[in-house]
Amino acid sequence: MERLANTLLEEVYKRTFLRLLIFWIFGTLLQVFFPVHVYAFALIAVVALTVLFSAFSDKRNRYHPVYSARWVWGLLFAFMVIFLSIQITEQAINYVHDIRNTPFLIRLARQIQSSMVEKIGLMDIPDAHKSVLASLSVNYKATMDWATRSQFSVAGVAHVLAVSGFHVAVVYWCIRKALFFLPEKIVFWKALKYCIIILYVWGYALISGLGSPSVRAALMITVFLIGKILRRSPDKYNSLFAAAFIMLVYNPLDILSISFQLSFTAVFFIMYLQPKLEDLISVKNPLISVPWDIITCSIAAQTGVMFLCCYYFGYISTLFIFANLFVCFMAEILIPCTLLWLLLPLSTPYLSDILQYIIATTTRWMMWIVDGFSSIPGAAFKIRIDIFTLLASYLWLALTLLWLRFQRYSMLMWSLITLLIIIVWHIVMQ
């Protein structure tokens, strides 16, 4: 058990932004549920007393401050981050309902998003298809009816209706392929290429309304490409935690957002579980490897978000693996084609008409597939859980994954005990 604890502490120690994120989230939740901003200044007093105590704690050199103890600086760091988190969260709560305080970039993003939606409205396709295109390409969901949302959710492909890491990754791949003529072996052209990609990725995040998932993906790609320019290999988990920390510093209340929780949870589990699932079967044939990647990615993401889905939506899709094979492929066609059509003038001869035909046909097939999967009996089963079951379920999942990684039977025992508590609690609450 001691070895396991040391290993986990080493993982936390290697990732600076994880420690920052933990302290920041703690301060935010403390302020949201137990408003303590008035008393938060006591943390500064504690920090001052701690520093003074450490300054004169060395009897051999009592007249010179000594700050060599790591726990002193760790305590100072933690208290300062929590204090800042509490104060910024209080400001966010005070201004959240005042539309005049909407940041300029958000207003600009919404204006651009609205102009894109207006252009989609000019397409000669059914209104339901227009709403799906608006949601899939620029993250605009206001025109989508409940029936369409329900179909995508039951089929387990609702993630394509919100611009997220999947969409940004498609844009990133397309832009990178379009800039093939810039050689990556020469440092200058490599830096120029990556800077152009970063600009386009953030441009896409802007026209999609600067939603939490798209901003998270843009931040992670930015950190990754800057690391490439500087010839460094940033830790993928640290990049994820850095993106979350930056977003929560900007708006601490994002931690209560469903899209924020689903987005970061899904990406974390994709990062952790997908490589392990891919190792189960060695696939070298490219015709099989692509569907296998989609399957493993879907399983990893669904494993991470299934308890959140039960808590917020009350059901889980059982056909998500099969539906994602078709819908993700079609989304990879629709995203670049729709964005290219939106950027082209309507008067562009031939190309605009060809793109509109591809978009209309692909959207029609996607809707047909989603409708088919959502109509299958048992496509989703209803299960509603409370907050205690939600937290206990993620504790059980964490213990199970730790047991699978370290093969410690103490982890298996605690995992089974947690599962038993969940079952008993569910029976009692019923």
Coordinates of C-alpha atoms in Angstrom, one line a residue:
M1 CA 0.0 0.0 0.0
E2 CA 2.9 2.4 0.8
R3 CA 4.4 1.7 -2.6
L4 CA 1.1 2.4 -4.3
A5 CA 0.7 5.7 -2.4
N6 CA 4.3 6.7 -3.3
T7 CA 3.6 5.9 -7.0
L8 CA 0.5 8.0 -7.0
L9 CA 2.2 10.9 -5.3
E10 CA 5.0 10.8 -7.9
E11 CA 2.4 11.0 -10.7
V12 CA 0.9 14.1 -9.0
Y13 CA 4.3 15.6 -8.3
K14 CA 5.3 15.3 -12.0
R15 CA 2.2 17.3 -13.1
T16 CA 2.3 20.9 -11.7
F17 CA -1.0 21.9 -13.2
L18 CA -2.8 19.0 -11.5
R19 CA -1.8 20.4 -8.1
L20 CA -2.9 23.9 -9.2
L21 CA -6.2 22.5 -10.5
I22 CA -6.9 20.6 -7.3
F23 CA -6.4 23.6 -5.1
W24 CA -8.3 25.9 -7.5
I25 CA -11.3 23.6 -7.7
F26 CA -11.3 23.2 -3.9
G27 CA -11.5 27.0 -3.4
T28 CA -14.2 27.3 -6.0
L29 CA -16.5 24.6 -4.6
L30 CA -15.9 26.0 -1.1
Q31 CA -17.1 29.4 -2.2
V32 CA -20.1 28.1 -4.2
F33 CA -21.5 25.8 -1.5
F34 CA -20.2 27.6 1.7
P35 CA -19.6 31.3 0.9
V36 CA -16.3 32.0 2.8
H37 CA -14.9 35.0 0.8
V38 CA -15.1 37.2 3.9
Y39 CA -13.2 34.8 6.0
A40 CA -10.7 33.8 3.3
F41 CA -8.3 36.5 4.4
A42 CA -7.6 34.3 7.4
L43 CA -5.7 32.1 5.0
I44 CA -3.2 35.0 4.4
A45 CA -2.8 35.3 8.2
V46 CA -2.1 31.6 8.4
V47 CA 0.5 31.9 5.7
A48 CA 2.1 34.9 7.4
L49 CA 2.3 33.0 10.7
T50 CA 3.6 29.9 9.0
V51 CA 6.4 31.9 7.3
L52 CA 7.3 33.7 10.5
F53 CA 7.4 30.4 12.4
S54 CA 9.7 28.8 9.9
A55 CA 11.9 31.9 9.8
F56 CA 12.9 31.6 13.4
S57 CA 12.6 27.8 13.9
D58 CA 16.2 27.1 13.3
K59 CA 18.0 27.3 16.7
R60 CA 21.4 27.2 15.1
N61 CA 20.8 30.3 13.1
R62 CA 17.9 31.9 14.8
Y63 CA 18.5 35.5 13.6
H64 CA 18.3 34.6 9.9
P65 CA 15.1 33.5 8.3
V66 CA 15.2 29.9 7.0
Y67 CA 12.7 28.8 4.3
S68 CA 14.3 25.6 3.3
A69 CA 11.5 23.3 4.5
R70 CA 9.4 22.2 1.5
W71 CA 6.2 21.9 3.5
V72 CA 6.3 25.6 4.3
W73 CA 6.4 26.6 0.6
G74 CA 3.8 24.0 -0.2
L75 CA 1.5 25.3 2.4
L76 CA 2.1 28.9 1.2
F77 CA 1.4 27.9 -2.4
A78 CA -1.8 26.0 -1.5
F79 CA -3.3 28.7 0.6
M80 CA -2.5 31.4 -1.9
V81 CA -4.1 29.5 -4.8
I82 CA -7.2 28.7 -2.6
F83 CA -7.5 32.3 -1.6
L84 CA -7.4 33.6 -5.2
S85 CA -9.9 30.9 -6.3
I86 CA -12.3 32.0 -3.6
Q87 CA -12.1 35.7 -4.5
I88 CA -12.4 35.2 -8.2
T89 CA -15.3 32.8 -7.8
E90 CA -17.1 35.4 -5.7
Q91 CA -16.6 37.9 -8.5
A92 CA -17.9 35.5 -11.1
I93 CA -21.0 34.8 -9.0
N94 CA -21.7 38.5 -8.7
Y95 CA -21.5 39.1 -12.4
V96 CA -22.9 35.9 -13.9
H97 CA -26.4 37.3 -14.4
D98 CA -25.4 40.7 -15.8
I99 CA -25.3 40.6 -19.6
R100 CA -23.4 43.9 -19.7
N101 CA -20.4 42.0 -18.2
T102 CA -20.3 39.5 -21.1
P103 CA -16.7 39.6 -22.3
F104 CA -16.0 41.2 -25.7
L105 CA -14.6 38.0 -27.2
I106 CA -17.8 36.0 -26.2
R107 CA -20.0 38.7 -27.8
L108 CA -17.9 38.7 -30.9
A109 CA -17.9 34.9 -31.1
R110 CA -21.7 34.8 -30.8
Q111 CA -22.1 37.4 -33.5
I112 CA -19.9 35.4 -35.9
Q113 CA -21.7 32.2 -34.9
S114 CA -25.1 33.8 -35.7
S115 CA -23.9 35.0 -39.1
M116 CA -22.8 31.4 -39.9
V117 CA -26.2 30.0 -38.8
E118 CA -28.0 32.5 -41.1
K119 CA -25.9 31.3 -44.0
I120 CA -26.8 27.6 -43.2
G121 CA -30.4 28.7 -43.2
L122 CA -30.1 29.5 -46.9
M123 CA -29.5 25.8 -47.7
D124 CA -32.3 23.9 -49.5
I125 CA -32.6 21.2 -46.9
P126 CA -35.2 20.3 -44.2
D127 CA -35.1 22.5 -41.1
A128 CA -34.2 19.5 -38.9
H129 CA -31.1 18.9 -41.1
K130 CA -30.2 22.6 -40.8
S131 CA -30.3 22.5 -37.1
V132 CA -28.0 19.4 -37.0
L133 CA -25.6 21.2 -39.4
A134 CA -25.6 24.4 -37.2
S135 CA -24.9 22.4 -34.1
L136 CA -22.3 20.1 -35.6
S137 CA -20.3 22.8 -37.4
V138 CA -20.6 26.0 -35.3
N139 CA -22.1 24.6 -32.0
Y140 CA -25.5 26.4 -32.4
K141 CA -28.2 24.4 -30.8
A142 CA -31.1 26.9 -30.3
T143 CA -33.0 25.8 -33.4
M144 CA -32.8 22.0 -32.7
D145 CA -36.0 20.4 -31.5
W146 CA -36.2 18.0 -28.6
A147 CA -37.0 15.0 -30.8
T148 CA -33.7 15.4 -32.8
R149 CA -31.7 15.8 -29.6
S150 CA -33.3 12.7 -28.1
Q151 CA -32.5 10.6 -31.2
F152 CA -28.8 11.4 -31.1
S153 CA -28.7 10.9 -27.3
V154 CA -30.4 7.5 -27.5
A155 CA -28.1 6.4 -30.3
G156 CA -25.1 7.4 -28.2
V157 CA -23.8 10.0 -30.7
A158 CA -24.9 13.2 -29.0
H159 CA -21.2 14.3 -28.8
V160 CA -21.1 15.1 -32.5
L161 CA -23.7 17.8 -31.9
A162 CA -21.4 19.9 -29.7
V163 CA -18.1 21.2 -31.1
S164 CA -15.5 19.5 -29.0
G165 CA -12.1 17.9 -29.3
F166 CA -13.3 15.6 -32.1
H167 CA -14.3 18.5 -34.3
V168 CA -11.2 20.6 -33.5
A169 CA -9.1 17.5 -34.3
V170 CA -10.7 17.2 -37.7
V171 CA -10.0 20.9 -38.4
Y172 CA -6.4 20.5 -37.2
W173 CA -5.9 17.5 -39.5
C174 CA -7.4 19.2 -42.5
I175 CA -5.3 22.4 -42.0
R176 CA -2.1 20.4 -41.5
K177 CA -2.7 18.4 -44.7
A178 CA -3.5 21.6 -46.6
L179 CA -0.1 23.1 -45.5
F180 CA 1.8 20.0 -46.7
F181 CA 4.1 22.3 -48.8
L182 CA 5.7 23.8 -45.7
P183 CA 8.5 21.4 -44.7
E184 CA 8.7 20.4 -41.0
K185 CA 12.4 19.6 -41.2
I186 CA 13.3 23.3 -41.4
V187 CA 12.8 25.1 -38.1
F188 CA 11.4 28.3 -39.5
W189 CA 8.9 26.7 -41.8
K190 CA 7.9 24.3 -39.1
A191 CA 7.2 27.2 -36.7
L192 CA 5.3 29.1 -39.3
K193 CA 3.2 26.0 -40.2
Y194 CA 2.3 25.4 -36.5
C195 CA 1.5 29.1 -35.9
I196 CA -0.9 29.1 -38.9
I197 CA -2.5 25.9 -37.5
I198 CA -2.9 27.5 -34.1
L199 CA -4.5 30.6 -35.6
Y200 CA -7.0 28.5 -37.6
V201 CA -7.8 26.3 -34.6
W202 CA -8.6 29.3 -32.5
G203 CA -10.5 30.8 -35.4
Y204 CA -12.7 27.7 -35.4
A205 CA -13.2 27.9 -31.6
L206 CA -14.2 31.6 -32.1
I207 CA -16.9 30.9 -34.8
S208 CA -18.2 28.0 -32.7
G209 CA -19.0 30.4 -29.8
L210 CA -15.9 29.7 -27.6
G211 CA -17.7 26.8 -25.9
S212 CA -15.9 25.0 -23.2
P213 CA -15.1 21.8 -25.2
S214 CA -13.7 23.7 -28.2
V215 CA -11.6 26.1 -26.0
R216 CA -10.2 23.1 -24.2
A217 CA -9.3 21.4 -27.4
A218 CA -7.7 24.6 -28.8
L219 CA -5.7 25.1 -25.7
M220 CA -4.4 21.5 -25.7
I221 CA -3.4 21.7 -29.4
T222 CA -1.7 25.1 -28.7
V223 CA 0.3 23.6 -25.9
F224 CA 1.2 20.6 -28.0
L225 CA 2.3 22.6 -31.0
I226 CA 4.3 25.1 -28.9
G227 CA 6.1 22.2 -27.3
K228 CA 6.9 20.9 -30.8
I229 CA 8.2 24.3 -31.9
L230 CA 10.4 24.4 -28.7
R231 CA 11.5 20.8 -29.4
R232 CA 9.9 19.5 -26.2
S233 CA 7.3 16.8 -25.6
P234 CA 4.7 18.1 -23.2
D235 CA 3.0 15.5 -21.0
K236 CA -0.5 14.9 -22.4
Y237 CA -2.1 14.8 -18.9
N238 CA -0.4 18.0 -17.9
S239 CA -1.7 19.7 -21.1
L240 CA -5.2 18.6 -20.2
F241 CA -4.9 19.9 -16.6
A242 CA -3.3 23.1 -17.9
A243 CA -6.3 23.7 -20.2
A244 CA -8.8 23.0 -17.4
F245 CA -6.9 25.4 -15.0
I246 CA -6.7 28.2 -17.5
M247 CA -10.4 27.9 -18.3
L248 CA -11.4 27.8 -14.6
V249 CA -9.2 30.9 -13.8
Y250 CA -11.1 32.7 -16.5
N251 CA -14.5 31.5 -15.3
P252 CA -14.5 29.3 -12.1
L253 CA -18.2 28.6 -12.5
D254 CA -17.4 26.4 -15.5
I255 CA -16.7 23.6 -13.1
L256 CA -20.5 23.4 -12.6
S257 CA -21.1 23.3 -16.4
I258 CA -22.3 19.9 -17.8
S259 CA -20.3 20.4 -21.0
F260 CA -17.2 21.2 -19.1
Q261 CA -17.5 18.1 -16.9
L262 CA -18.4 15.8 -19.8
S263 CA -15.7 17.1 -22.0
F264 CA -12.7 16.9 -19.6
T265 CA -13.9 13.6 -18.2
A266 CA -14.2 12.0 -21.6
V267 CA -10.8 13.3 -22.8
F268 CA -9.1 12.0 -19.6
F269 CA -10.5 8.5 -20.0
I270 CA -9.7 8.5 -23.8
M271 CA -6.1 9.4 -22.9
Y272 CA -5.8 6.8 -20.2
L273 CA -8.0 3.9 -21.4
Q274 CA -7.8 4.0 -25.2
P275 CA -4.1 3.0 -25.5
K276 CA -4.7 0.1 -23.1
L277 CA -7.8 -1.1 -25.1
E278 CA -5.8 -0.8 -28.4
D279 CA -3.1 -3.0 -27.0
L280 CA -5.6 -5.8 -26.4
I281 CA -5.7 -6.5 -30.2
S282 CA -2.8 -5.7 -32.5
V283 CA -4.3 -4.3 -35.7
K284 CA -2.0 -3.4 -38.6
N285 CA -4.4 -3.3 -41.5
P286 CA -5.3 0.3 -42.0
L287 CA -8.8 -0.6 -43.2
I288 CA -9.5 -2.2 -39.8
S289 CA -7.3 0.1 -37.6
V290 CA -9.5 3.1 -38.3
P291 CA -12.8 1.4 -37.1
W292 CA -10.9 -0.2 -34.2
D293 CA -9.7 3.3 -33.2
I294 CA -13.3 4.6 -33.2
I295 CA -14.5 1.6 -31.2
T296 CA -11.8 1.9 -28.5
C297 CA -12.2 5.7 -28.3
S298 CA -16.0 5.3 -27.9
I299 CA -15.6 2.7 -25.2
A300 CA -13.0 4.8 -23.3
A301 CA -15.1 8.0 -23.5
Q302 CA -18.4 6.2 -22.6
T303 CA -16.7 4.5 -19.6
G304 CA -15.7 8.0 -18.3
V305 CA -19.0 9.8 -18.8
M306 CA -21.6 7.0 -18.2
F307 CA -22.1 7.9 -14.6
L308 CA -22.4 11.7 -15.4
C309 CA -25.0 10.8 -18.1
C310 CA -27.0 8.8 -15.6
Y311 CA -26.9 11.7 -13.1
Y312 CA -27.8 14.5 -15.6
F313 CA -29.9 12.7 -18.3
G314 CA -31.1 9.5 -16.6
Y315 CA -30.2 7.0 -19.3
I316 CA -27.3 5.2 -21.0
S317 CA -27.0 4.2 -24.7
T318 CA -26.3 0.6 -25.4
L319 CA -25.6 1.0 -29.2
F320 CA -23.0 3.8 -29.0
I321 CA -20.2 1.6 -30.4
F322 CA -22.0 0.7 -33.6
A323 CA -23.6 4.1 -34.1
N324 CA -20.3 5.9 -33.7
L325 CA -18.7 3.8 -36.5
F326 CA -21.0 5.4 -39.0
V327 CA -21.8 8.8 -37.5
C328 CA -18.2 9.7 -36.8
F329 CA -17.2 8.9 -40.3
M330 CA -19.9 11.1 -41.7
A331 CA -19.1 13.9 -39.3
E332 CA -15.5 13.8 -40.6
I333 CA -16.9 14.6 -44.0
L334 CA -19.5 17.1 -42.9
I335 CA -17.2 19.3 -40.7
P336 CA -14.6 20.3 -43.3
C337 CA -17.2 20.5 -46.1
T338 CA -19.6 22.7 -44.1
L339 CA -16.9 25.0 -42.9
L340 CA -15.5 25.4 -46.4
W341 CA -18.9 26.1 -47.8
L342 CA -19.5 28.7 -45.0
L343 CA -16.3 30.5 -45.8
L344 CA -16.9 30.6 -49.6
P345 CA -19.1 33.3 -51.2
L346 CA -22.4 32.0 -52.4
S347 CA -21.6 33.2 -55.8
T348 CA -18.7 30.8 -56.2
P349 CA -19.5 28.8 -59.3
Y350 CA -19.7 25.0 -59.2
L351 CA -17.7 24.5 -56.0
S352 CA -20.4 25.9 -53.8
D353 CA -23.0 23.8 -55.5
I354 CA -20.9 20.6 -55.2
L355 CA -20.2 21.2 -51.5
Q356 CA -23.9 21.8 -50.8
Y357 CA -24.8 18.6 -52.6
I358 CA -22.2 16.6 -50.5
I359 CA -23.4 18.3 -47.3
A360 CA -27.1 17.6 -48.0
T361 CA -26.6 14.0 -49.0
T362 CA -24.3 13.2 -46.1
T363 CA -26.6 14.9 -43.6
R364 CA -29.6 12.9 -44.9
W365 CA -27.7 9.6 -44.5
M366 CA -26.6 10.6 -41.0
M367 CA -30.1 11.4 -39.9
W368 CA -31.4 8.1 -41.4
I369 CA -28.7 6.1 -39.5
V370 CA -29.4 7.9 -36.2
D371 CA -33.1 7.4 -36.6
G372 CA -32.6 3.8 -37.3
F373 CA -30.3 3.2 -34.3
S374 CA -32.5 5.2 -31.9
S375 CA -35.6 3.2 -33.0
I376 CA -34.1 -0.2 -32.0
P377 CA -35.8 -1.5 -28.8
G378 CA -33.4 -1.4 -25.9
A379 CA -31.2 1.2 -27.6
A380 CA -31.0 3.0 -24.2
F381 CA -32.0 2.0 -20.7
K382 CA -33.1 4.5 -18.0
I383 CA -31.2 4.8 -14.8
R384 CA -31.2 7.9 -12.6
I385 CA -28.7 8.2 -9.8
D386 CA -28.2 10.8 -7.0
I387 CA -25.0 12.8 -6.1
F388 CA -23.8 10.2 -3.6
T389 CA -24.1 7.3 -6.1
L390 CA -22.3 9.5 -8.7
L391 CA -19.3 10.1 -6.4
A392 CA -19.3 6.6 -5.1
S393 CA -19.4 5.2 -8.7
Y394 CA -16.4 7.2 -9.7
L395 CA -14.5 6.1 -6.6
W396 CA -15.4 2.5 -7.5
L397 CA -14.2 3.1 -11.1
A398 CA -10.9 4.6 -9.9
L399 CA -10.2 1.7 -7.5
T400 CA -11.0 -0.8 -10.2
L401 CA -8.6 0.9 -12.6
L402 CA -5.9 1.0 -9.9
W403 CA -6.3 -2.7 -9.3
L404 CA -6.0 -3.5 -13.0
R405 CA -2.9 -1.4 -13.2
F406 CA -1.0 -2.4 -10.0
Q407 CA -2.6 -5.8 -9.4
R408 CA -3.0 -5.1 -5.7
Y409 CA -5.7 -7.2 -4.1
S410 CA -6.3 -4.5 -1.5
M411 CA -7.5 -2.3 -4.3
L412 CA -9.8 -5.1 -5.4
M413 CA -11.2 -5.5 -1.9
W414 CA -11.9 -1.8 -1.6
S415 CA -13.4 -1.7 -5.0
L416 CA -15.8 -4.6 -4.1
I417 CA -16.7 -2.9 -0.8
T418 CA -17.5 0.4 -2.7
L419 CA -19.6 -1.5 -5.2
L420 CA -21.5 -3.2 -2.4
I421 CA -22.2 0.2 -0.7
I422 CA -23.5 1.5 -4.0
I423 CA -25.9 -1.4 -4.5
V424 CA -27.2 -1.2 -0.9
W425 CA -27.6 2.5 -1.1
H426 CA -29.5 2.2 -4.4
I427 CA -31.8 -0.5 -2.9
V428 CA -32.5 1.6 0.2
M429 CA -33.3 4.7 -1.9
Q430 CA -35.7 2.8 -4.1

